[in-house]
mmCIF file of C-alpha atoms and ligand atoms in Angstrom:
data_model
loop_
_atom_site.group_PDB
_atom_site.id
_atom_site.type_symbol
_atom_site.label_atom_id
_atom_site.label_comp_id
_atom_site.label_asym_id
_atom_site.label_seq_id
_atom_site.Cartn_x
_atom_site.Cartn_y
_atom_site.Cartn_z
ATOM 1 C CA UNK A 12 109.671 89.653 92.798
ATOM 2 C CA UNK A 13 105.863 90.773 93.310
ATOM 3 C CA UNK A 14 106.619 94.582 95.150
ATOM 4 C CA UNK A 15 104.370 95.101 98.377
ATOM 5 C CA UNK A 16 103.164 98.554 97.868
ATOM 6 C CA UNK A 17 102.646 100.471 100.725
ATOM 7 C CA UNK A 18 99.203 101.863 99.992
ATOM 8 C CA UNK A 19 96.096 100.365 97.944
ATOM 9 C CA UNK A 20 92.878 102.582 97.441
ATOM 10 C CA UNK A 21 89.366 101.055 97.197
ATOM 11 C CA UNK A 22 87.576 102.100 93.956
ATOM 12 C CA UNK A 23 84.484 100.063 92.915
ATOM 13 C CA UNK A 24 81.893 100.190 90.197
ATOM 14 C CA UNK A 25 79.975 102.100 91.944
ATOM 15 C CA UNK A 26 82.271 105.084 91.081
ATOM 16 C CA UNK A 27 82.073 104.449 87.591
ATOM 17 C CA UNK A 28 77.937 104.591 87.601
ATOM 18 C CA UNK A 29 77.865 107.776 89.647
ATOM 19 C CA UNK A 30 80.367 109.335 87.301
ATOM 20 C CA UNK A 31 78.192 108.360 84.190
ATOM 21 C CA UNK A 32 75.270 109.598 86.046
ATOM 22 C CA UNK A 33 76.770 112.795 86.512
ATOM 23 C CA UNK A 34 77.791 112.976 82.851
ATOM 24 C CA UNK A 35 74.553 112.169 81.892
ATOM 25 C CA UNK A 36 72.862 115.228 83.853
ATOM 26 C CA UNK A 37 75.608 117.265 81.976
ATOM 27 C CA UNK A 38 76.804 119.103 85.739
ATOM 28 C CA UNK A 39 80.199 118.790 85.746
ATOM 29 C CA UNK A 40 80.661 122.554 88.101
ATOM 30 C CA UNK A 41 79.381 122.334 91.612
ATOM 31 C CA UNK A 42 75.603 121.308 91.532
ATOM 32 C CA UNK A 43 72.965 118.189 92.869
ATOM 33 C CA UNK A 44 75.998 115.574 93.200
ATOM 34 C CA UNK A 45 78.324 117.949 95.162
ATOM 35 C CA UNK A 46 74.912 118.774 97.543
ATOM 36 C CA UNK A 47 74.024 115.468 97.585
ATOM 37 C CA UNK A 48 77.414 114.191 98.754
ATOM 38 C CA UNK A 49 77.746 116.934 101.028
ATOM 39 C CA UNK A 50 73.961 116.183 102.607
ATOM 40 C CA UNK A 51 75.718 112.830 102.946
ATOM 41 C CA UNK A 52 78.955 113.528 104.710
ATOM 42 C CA UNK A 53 77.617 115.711 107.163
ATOM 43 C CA UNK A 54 75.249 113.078 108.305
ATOM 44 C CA UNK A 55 77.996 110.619 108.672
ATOM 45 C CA UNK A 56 79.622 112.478 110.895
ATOM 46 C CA UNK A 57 76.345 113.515 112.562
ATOM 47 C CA UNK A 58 76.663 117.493 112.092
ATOM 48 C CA UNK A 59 74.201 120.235 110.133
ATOM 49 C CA UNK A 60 76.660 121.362 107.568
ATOM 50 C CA UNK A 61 79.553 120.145 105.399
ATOM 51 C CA UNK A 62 81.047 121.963 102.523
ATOM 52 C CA UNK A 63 82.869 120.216 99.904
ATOM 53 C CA UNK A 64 86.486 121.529 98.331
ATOM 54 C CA UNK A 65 89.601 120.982 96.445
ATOM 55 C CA UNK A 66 91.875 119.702 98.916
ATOM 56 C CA UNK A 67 91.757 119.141 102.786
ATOM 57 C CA UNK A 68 94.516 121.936 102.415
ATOM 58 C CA UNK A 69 91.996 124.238 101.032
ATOM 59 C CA UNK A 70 89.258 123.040 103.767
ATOM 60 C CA UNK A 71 91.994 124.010 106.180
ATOM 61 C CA UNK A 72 92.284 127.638 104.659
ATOM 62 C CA UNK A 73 88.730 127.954 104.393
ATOM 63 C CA UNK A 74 88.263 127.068 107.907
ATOM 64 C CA UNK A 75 90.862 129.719 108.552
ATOM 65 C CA UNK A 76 89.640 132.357 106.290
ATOM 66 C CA UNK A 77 85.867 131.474 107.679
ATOM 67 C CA UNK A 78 86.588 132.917 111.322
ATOM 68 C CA UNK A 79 88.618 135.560 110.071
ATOM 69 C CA UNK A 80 92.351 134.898 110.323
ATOM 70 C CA UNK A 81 94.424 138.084 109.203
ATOM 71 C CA UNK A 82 97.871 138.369 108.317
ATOM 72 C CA UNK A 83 99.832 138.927 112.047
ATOM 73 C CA UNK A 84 97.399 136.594 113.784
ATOM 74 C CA UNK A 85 98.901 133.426 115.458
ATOM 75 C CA UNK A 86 98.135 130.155 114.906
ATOM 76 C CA UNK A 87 99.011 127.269 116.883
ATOM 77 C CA UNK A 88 100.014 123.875 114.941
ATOM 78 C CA UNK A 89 101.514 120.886 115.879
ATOM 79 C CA UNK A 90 105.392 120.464 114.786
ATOM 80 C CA UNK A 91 104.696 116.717 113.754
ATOM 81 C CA UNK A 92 102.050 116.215 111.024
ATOM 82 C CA UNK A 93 102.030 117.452 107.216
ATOM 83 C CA UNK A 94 102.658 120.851 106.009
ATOM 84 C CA UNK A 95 99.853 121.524 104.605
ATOM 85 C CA UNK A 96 98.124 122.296 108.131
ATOM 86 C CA UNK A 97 101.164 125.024 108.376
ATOM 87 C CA UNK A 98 100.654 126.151 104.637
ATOM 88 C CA UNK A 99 97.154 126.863 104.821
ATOM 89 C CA UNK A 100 97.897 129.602 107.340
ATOM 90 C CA UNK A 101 101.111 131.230 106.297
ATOM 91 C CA UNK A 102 99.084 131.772 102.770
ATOM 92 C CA UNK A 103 97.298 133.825 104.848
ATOM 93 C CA UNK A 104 99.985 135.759 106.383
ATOM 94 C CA UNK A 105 99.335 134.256 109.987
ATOM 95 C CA UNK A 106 101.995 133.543 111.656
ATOM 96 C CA UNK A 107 102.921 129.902 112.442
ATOM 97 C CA UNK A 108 103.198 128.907 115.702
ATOM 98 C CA UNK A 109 104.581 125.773 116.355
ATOM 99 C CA UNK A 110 104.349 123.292 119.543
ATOM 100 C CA UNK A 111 105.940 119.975 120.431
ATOM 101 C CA UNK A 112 104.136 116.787 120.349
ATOM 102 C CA UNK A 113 103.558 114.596 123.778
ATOM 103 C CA UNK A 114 106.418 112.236 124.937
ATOM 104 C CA UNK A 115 104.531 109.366 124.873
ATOM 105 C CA UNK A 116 102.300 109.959 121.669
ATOM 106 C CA UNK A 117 102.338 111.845 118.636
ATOM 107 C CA UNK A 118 99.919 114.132 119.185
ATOM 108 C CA UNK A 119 100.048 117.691 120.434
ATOM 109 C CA UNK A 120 100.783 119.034 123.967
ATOM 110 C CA UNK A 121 98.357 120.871 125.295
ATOM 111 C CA UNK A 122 100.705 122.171 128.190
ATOM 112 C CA UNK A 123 103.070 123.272 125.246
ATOM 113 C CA UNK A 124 100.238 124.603 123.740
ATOM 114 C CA UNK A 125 99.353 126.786 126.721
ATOM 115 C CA UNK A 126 102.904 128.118 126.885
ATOM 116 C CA UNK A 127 102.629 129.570 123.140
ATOM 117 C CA UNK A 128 99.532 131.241 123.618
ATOM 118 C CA UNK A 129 99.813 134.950 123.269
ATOM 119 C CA UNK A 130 97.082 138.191 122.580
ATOM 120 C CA UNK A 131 97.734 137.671 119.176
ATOM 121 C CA UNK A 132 96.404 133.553 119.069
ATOM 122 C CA UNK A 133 93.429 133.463 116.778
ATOM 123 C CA UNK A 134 92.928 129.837 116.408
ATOM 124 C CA UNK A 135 94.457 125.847 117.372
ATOM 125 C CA UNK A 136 94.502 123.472 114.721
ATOM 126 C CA UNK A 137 95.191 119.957 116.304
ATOM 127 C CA UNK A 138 95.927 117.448 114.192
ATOM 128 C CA UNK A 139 94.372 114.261 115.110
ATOM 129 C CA UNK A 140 97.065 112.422 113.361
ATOM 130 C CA UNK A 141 95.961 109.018 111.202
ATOM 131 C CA UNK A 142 92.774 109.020 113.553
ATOM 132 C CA UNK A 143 94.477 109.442 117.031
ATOM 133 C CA UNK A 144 92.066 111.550 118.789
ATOM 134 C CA UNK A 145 94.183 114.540 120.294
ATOM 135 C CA UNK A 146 93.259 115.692 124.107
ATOM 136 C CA UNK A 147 90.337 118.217 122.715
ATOM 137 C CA UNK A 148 88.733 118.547 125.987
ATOM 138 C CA UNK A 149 92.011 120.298 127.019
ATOM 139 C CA UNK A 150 92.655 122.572 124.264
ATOM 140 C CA UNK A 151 89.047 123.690 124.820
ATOM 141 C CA UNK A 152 89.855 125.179 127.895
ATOM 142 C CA UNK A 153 92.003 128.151 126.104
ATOM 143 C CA UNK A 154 88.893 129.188 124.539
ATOM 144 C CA UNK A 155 90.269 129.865 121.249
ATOM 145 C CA UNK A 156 89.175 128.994 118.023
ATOM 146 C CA UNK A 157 89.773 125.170 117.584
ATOM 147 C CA UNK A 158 89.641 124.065 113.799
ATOM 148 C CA UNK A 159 90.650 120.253 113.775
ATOM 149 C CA UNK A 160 93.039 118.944 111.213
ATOM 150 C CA UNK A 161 91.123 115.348 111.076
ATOM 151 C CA UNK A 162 92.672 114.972 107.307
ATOM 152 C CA UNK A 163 93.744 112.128 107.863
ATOM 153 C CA UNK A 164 90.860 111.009 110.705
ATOM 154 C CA UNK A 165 87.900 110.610 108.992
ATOM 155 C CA UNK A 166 85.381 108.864 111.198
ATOM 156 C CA UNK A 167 87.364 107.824 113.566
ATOM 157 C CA UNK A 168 85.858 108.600 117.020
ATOM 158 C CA UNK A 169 86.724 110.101 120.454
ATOM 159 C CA UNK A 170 83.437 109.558 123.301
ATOM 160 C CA UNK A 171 81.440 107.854 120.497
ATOM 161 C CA UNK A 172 81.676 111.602 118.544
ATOM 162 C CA UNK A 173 83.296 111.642 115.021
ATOM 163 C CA UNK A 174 86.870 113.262 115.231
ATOM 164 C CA UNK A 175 86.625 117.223 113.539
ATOM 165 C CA UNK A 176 82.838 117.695 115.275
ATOM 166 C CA UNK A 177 84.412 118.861 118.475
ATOM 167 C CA UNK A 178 85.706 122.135 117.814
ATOM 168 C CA UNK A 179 84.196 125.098 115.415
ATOM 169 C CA UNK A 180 85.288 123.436 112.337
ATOM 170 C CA UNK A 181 86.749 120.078 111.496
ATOM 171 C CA UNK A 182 88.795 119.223 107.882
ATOM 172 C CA UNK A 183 88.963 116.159 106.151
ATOM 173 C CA UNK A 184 90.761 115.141 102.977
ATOM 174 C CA UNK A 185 89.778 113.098 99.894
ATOM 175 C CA UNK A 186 92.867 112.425 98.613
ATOM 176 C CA UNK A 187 94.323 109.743 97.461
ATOM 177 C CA UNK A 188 94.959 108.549 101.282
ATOM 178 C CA UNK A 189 91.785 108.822 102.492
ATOM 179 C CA UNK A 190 88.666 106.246 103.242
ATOM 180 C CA UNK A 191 86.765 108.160 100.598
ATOM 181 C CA UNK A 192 89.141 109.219 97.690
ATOM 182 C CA UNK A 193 87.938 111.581 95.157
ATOM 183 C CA UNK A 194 91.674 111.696 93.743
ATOM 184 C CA UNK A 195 92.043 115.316 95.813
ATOM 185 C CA UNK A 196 89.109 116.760 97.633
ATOM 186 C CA UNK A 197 88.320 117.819 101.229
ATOM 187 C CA UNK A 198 85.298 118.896 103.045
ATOM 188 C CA UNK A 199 85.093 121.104 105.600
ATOM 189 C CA UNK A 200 82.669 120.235 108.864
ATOM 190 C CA UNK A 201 81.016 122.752 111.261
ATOM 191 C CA UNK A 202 77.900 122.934 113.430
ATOM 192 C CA UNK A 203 77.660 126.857 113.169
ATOM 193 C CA UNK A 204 75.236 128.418 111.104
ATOM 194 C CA UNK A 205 77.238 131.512 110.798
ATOM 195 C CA UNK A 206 80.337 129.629 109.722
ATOM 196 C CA UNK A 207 78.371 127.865 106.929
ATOM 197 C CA UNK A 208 77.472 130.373 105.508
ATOM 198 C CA UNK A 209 80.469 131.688 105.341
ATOM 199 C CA UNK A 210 81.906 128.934 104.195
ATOM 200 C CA UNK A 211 79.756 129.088 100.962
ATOM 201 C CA UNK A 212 80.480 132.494 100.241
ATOM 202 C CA UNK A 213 83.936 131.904 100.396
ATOM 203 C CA UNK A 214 84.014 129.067 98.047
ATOM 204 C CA UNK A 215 82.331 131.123 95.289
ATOM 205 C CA UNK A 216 84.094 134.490 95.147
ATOM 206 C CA UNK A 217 82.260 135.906 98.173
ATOM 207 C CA UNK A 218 79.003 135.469 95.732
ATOM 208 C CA UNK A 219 75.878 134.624 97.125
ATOM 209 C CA UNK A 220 73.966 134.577 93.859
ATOM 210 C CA UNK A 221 74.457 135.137 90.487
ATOM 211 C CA UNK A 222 71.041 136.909 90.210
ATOM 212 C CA UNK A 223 71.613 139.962 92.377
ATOM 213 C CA UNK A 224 75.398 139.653 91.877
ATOM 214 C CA UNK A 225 77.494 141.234 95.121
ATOM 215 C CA UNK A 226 80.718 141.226 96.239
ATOM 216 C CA UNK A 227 80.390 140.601 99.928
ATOM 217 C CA UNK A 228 83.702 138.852 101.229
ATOM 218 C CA UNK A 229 87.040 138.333 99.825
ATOM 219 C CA UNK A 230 87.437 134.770 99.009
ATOM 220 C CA UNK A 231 88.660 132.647 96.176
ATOM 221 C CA UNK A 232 87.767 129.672 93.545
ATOM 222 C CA UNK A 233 87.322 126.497 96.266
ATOM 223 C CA UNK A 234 84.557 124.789 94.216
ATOM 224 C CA UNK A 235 84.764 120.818 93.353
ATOM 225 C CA UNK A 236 83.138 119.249 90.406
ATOM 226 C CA UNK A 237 80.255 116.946 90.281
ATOM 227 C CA UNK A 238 82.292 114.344 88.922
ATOM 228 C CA UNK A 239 84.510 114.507 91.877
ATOM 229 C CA UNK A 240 81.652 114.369 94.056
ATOM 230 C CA UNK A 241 80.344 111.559 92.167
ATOM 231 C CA UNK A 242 83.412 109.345 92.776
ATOM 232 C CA UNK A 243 82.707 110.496 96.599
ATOM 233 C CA UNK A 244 79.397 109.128 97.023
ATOM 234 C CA UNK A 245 80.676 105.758 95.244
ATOM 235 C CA UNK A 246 83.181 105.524 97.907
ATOM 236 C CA UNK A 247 80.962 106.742 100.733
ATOM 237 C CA UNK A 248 78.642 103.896 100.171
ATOM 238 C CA UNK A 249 81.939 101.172 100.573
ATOM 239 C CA UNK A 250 82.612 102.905 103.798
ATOM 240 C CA UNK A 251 81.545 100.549 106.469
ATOM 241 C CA UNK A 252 83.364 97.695 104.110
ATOM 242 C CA UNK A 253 86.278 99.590 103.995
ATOM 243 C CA UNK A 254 86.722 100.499 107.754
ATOM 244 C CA UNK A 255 86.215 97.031 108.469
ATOM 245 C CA UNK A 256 88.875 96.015 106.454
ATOM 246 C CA UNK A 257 91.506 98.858 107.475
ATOM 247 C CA UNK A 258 90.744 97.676 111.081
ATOM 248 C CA UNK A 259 91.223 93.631 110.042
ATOM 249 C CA UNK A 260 95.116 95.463 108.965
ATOM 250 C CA UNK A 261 95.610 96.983 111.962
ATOM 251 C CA UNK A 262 95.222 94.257 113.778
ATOM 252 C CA UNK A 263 96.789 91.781 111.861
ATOM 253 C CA UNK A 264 99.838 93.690 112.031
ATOM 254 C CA UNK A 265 99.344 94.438 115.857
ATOM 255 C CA UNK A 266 99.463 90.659 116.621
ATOM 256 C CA UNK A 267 101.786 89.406 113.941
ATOM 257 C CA UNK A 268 104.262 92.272 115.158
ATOM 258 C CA UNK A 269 103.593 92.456 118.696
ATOM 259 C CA UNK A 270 106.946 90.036 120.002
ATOM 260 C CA UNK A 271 109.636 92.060 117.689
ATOM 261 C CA UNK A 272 112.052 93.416 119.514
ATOM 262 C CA UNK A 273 113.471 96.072 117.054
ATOM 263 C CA UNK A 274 109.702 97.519 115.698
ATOM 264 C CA UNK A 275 106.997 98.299 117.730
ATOM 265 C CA UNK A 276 103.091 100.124 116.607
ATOM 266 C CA UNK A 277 102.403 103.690 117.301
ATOM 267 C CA UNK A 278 98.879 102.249 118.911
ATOM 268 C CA UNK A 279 95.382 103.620 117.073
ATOM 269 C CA UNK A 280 92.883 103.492 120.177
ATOM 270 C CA UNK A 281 90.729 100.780 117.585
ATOM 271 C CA UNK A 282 88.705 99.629 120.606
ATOM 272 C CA UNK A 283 87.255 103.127 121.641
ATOM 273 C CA UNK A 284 86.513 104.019 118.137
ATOM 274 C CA UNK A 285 89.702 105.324 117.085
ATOM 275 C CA UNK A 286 90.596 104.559 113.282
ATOM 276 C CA UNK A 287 94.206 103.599 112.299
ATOM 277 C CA UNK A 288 93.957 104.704 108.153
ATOM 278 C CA UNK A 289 97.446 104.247 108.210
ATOM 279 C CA UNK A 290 99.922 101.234 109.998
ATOM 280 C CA UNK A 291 102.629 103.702 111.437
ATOM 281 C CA UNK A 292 105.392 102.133 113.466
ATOM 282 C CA UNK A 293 108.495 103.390 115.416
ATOM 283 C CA UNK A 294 111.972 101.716 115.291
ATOM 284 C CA UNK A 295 115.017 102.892 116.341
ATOM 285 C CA UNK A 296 116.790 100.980 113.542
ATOM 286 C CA UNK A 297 114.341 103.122 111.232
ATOM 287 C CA UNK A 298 116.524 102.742 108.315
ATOM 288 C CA UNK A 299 118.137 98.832 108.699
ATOM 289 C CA UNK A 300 114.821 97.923 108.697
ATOM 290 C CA UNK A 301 113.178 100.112 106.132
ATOM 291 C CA UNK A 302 116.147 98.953 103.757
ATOM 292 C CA UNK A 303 115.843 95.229 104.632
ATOM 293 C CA UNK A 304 111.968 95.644 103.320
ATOM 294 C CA UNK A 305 112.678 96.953 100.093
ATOM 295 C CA UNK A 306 115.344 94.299 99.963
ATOM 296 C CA UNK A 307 112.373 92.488 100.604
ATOM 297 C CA UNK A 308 110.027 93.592 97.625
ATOM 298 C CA UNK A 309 108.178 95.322 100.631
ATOM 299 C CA UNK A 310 107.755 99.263 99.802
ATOM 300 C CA UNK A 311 107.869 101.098 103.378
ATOM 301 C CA UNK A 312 106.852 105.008 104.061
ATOM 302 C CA UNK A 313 109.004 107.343 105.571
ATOM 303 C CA UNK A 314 107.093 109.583 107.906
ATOM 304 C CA UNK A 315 107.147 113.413 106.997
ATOM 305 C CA UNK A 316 109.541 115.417 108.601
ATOM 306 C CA UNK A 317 108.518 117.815 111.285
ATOM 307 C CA UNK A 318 107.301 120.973 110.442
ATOM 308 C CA UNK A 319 109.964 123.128 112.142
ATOM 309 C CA UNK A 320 112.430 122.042 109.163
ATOM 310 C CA UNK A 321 110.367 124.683 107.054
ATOM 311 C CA UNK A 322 112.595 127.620 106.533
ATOM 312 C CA UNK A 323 109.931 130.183 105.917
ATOM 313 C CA UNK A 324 107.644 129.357 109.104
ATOM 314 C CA UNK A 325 110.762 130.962 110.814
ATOM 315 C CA UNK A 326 110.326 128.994 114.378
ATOM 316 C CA UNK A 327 112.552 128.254 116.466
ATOM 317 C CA UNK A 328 113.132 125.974 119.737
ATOM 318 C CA UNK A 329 113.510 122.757 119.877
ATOM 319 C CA UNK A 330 110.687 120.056 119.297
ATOM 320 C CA UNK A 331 112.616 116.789 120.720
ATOM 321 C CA UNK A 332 109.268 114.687 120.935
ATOM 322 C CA UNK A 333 108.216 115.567 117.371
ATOM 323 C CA UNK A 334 111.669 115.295 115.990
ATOM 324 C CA UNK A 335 112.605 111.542 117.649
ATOM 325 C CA UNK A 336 109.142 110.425 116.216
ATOM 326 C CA UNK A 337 109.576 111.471 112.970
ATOM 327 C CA UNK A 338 113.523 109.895 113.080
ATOM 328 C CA UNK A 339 112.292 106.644 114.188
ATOM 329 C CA UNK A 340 108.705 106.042 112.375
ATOM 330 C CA UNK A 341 107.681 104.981 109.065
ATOM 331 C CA UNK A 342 104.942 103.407 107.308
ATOM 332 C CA UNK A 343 103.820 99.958 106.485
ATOM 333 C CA UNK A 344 101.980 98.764 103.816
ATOM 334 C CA UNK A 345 97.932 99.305 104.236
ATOM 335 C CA UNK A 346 94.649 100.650 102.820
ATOM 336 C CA UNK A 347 91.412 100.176 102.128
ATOM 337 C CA UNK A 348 91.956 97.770 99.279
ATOM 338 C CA UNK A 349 95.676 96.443 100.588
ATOM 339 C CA UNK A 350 95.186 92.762 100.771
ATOM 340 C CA UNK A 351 95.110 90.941 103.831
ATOM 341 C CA UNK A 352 98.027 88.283 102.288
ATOM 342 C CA UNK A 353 100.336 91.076 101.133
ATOM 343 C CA UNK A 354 99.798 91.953 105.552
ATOM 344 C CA UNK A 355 100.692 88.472 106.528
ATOM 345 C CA UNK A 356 103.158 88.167 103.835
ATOM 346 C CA UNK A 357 104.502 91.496 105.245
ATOM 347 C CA UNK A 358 104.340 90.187 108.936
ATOM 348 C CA UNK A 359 106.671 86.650 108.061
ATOM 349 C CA UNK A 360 109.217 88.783 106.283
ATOM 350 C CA UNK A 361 109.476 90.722 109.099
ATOM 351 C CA UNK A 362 109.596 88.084 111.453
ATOM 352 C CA UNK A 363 112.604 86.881 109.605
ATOM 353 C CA UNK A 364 115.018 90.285 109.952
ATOM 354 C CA UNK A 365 117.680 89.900 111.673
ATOM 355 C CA UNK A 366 117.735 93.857 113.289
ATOM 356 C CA UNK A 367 117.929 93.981 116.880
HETATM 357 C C1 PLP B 74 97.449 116.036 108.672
HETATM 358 C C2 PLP B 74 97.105 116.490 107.296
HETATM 359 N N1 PLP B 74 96.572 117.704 107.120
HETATM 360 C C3 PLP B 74 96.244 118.170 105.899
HETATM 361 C C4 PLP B 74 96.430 117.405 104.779
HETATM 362 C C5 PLP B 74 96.084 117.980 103.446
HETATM 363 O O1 PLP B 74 95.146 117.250 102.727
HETATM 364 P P1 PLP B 74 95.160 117.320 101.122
HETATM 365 O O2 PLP B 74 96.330 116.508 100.659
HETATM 366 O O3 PLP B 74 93.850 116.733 100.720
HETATM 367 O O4 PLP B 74 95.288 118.738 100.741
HETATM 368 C C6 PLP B 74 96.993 116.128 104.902
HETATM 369 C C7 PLP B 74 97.210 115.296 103.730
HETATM 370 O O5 PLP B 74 97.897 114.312 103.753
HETATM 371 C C8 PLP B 74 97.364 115.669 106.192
HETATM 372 O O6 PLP B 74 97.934 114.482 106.380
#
């Protein structure tokens, strides 16, 4: 039996000329391609500056480390995302601070944030989980620091702005999961002078120039190659194909799905510029159904599990929003690249179980 597999990226031959042209112009460390896809990125999303990286975890530390996050400080995360967003502070020595999510959607409370904020808060990440936008406008009231976790939200849009251009700095990732995969990769977005240039310095060792050689801020190794940036530029130039195509999913699922009684969609906003990079759905026969795909030759995802189960984060209270999503939700089969048959195919086999 042909296996359904529950992600497909989207890599073309334009990747493989922009890698030989990078080989050819013997830069393989950070140089023209890097810039160049940068220049790119940051236009997409319609901001000044963009600084490319390892990993959207290391854009989120960056993003940390660039307005000054200490060990002691606070930060305030969402319980229900990916662990990274919680990793990239507690490297830091912050202390985790973790909120529910909203009954009625994924996404962070900002009532619950309000309750956690203390003297010590030094920053919000939201995470605008797979391209919901969360309720910014709120969370700007605090007047904290708001770095946005849109990892996994790349240009999807909130007001006709791109999600992770609202607050200080915005984080993507170009991982494997991502509308432009580099294989891992992540860029970090900001409109602030200051913070750009911060940024930079902190990618390189706190070195502004090899010339006049100073130590000016304690930082680390965040730079990307120009290969890596060369696959990026490949993919950036599929991207309007590719959106297209992850939106054709979405929907496909959203009607083929929409009169089963024992799955429903976690909706993705699609008509206000939202972008679902993922199909997540909620059942609360999670695992019947999950099973009876594989049975299937369909391969499901299971959702993370909420960040509270971290031992070291040491939080307690009780996140019942964030803990019954991540019980009940998985992921179906999707991507840039997933064919549209494998969808319908994965629609009829659906329509056949049994579950109630
Ligand atoms: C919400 C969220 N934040 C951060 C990350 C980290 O990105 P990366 O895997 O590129 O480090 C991910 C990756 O899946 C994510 O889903």
């Amino acid at each position: 039996m042909k296996k359904i597999p529950w992600w497909f990226t989207s890599i073309g031959e334009q990747e493989k000329e922009q890698v030989i042209e990078a080989f050819d112009n013997r830069r393989f460390s950070l140089g023209k391609v890097t810039e160049e896809l940068e220049k790119q990125f940051a236009a997409m999303l319609g901001v000044p500056y963009a600084v490319a990286t390892t990993s959207g975890t290391a854009a989120l530390t960056m993003a940390l480390m660039s307005i000054g996050i200490e060990p002691g400080d606070e930060v305030i995360i969402p319980d229900l995302g990916w662990i990274a967003t919680a990793n990239a502070a507690a490297i830091l020595g912050a202390k985790v601070v973790l909120v529910d999510c909203l009954p009625d959607s994924p996404l962070i409370d900002p009532k619950a944030v309000e309750k956690k904020i203390t003297k010590k808060t030094k920053a919000i990440i939201p995470v605008h989980l797979n391209g919901r936008a969360c309720q910014i406008e709120e969370l700007k009231k605090f007047n904290i620091p708001i770095i946005e976790d849109a990892c996994k939200a790349m240009v999807s849009k909130h007001k006709g702005k791109c999600l992770g251009t609202f607050g200080q700095l915005g984080c993507y990732s170009l991982g494997m999961v991502s509308l432009i995969s580099i294989g891992y990769g992540g860029m970090v977005a900001t409109s602030d002078q200051k913070l750009y240039e911060k940024l930079i310095l902190i990618r390189n060792q706190g070195v502004e120039s090899y010339e006049n050689e100073q130590y000016l801020a304690k930082s680390f190794n965040f730079k990307i190659s120009d290969i890596s940036a060369a696959i990026g530029l490949g993919q950036l130039s599929r991207l309007d194909q590719k959106i297209e195509h992850i939106n054709k999913i979405y929907r496909t699922y959203k009607v083929g799905i929409k009169d089963l009684s024992f799955i429903e969609m976690i909706p993705v906003d699609l008509d206000n510029g939202e972008k679902s990079l993922l199909i997540e759905v909620r059942s609360k026969n999670k695992k019947k159904v999950m099973d009876y795909l594989v049975d299937n030759g369909v391969e499901p995802l299971n959702f993370h599990i909420p960040l509270h189960k971290a031992p070291y984060l040491n939080n307690e209270g009780v996140f019942p929003n964030a803990t019954s999503y991540a019980d009940e939700s998985f992921i179906l089969p999707c991507g840039p690249s997933q064919p549209l048959e494998n969808i319908e195919a994965v629609v009829e086999i659906l329509k056949k179980c049994q579950i109630n």
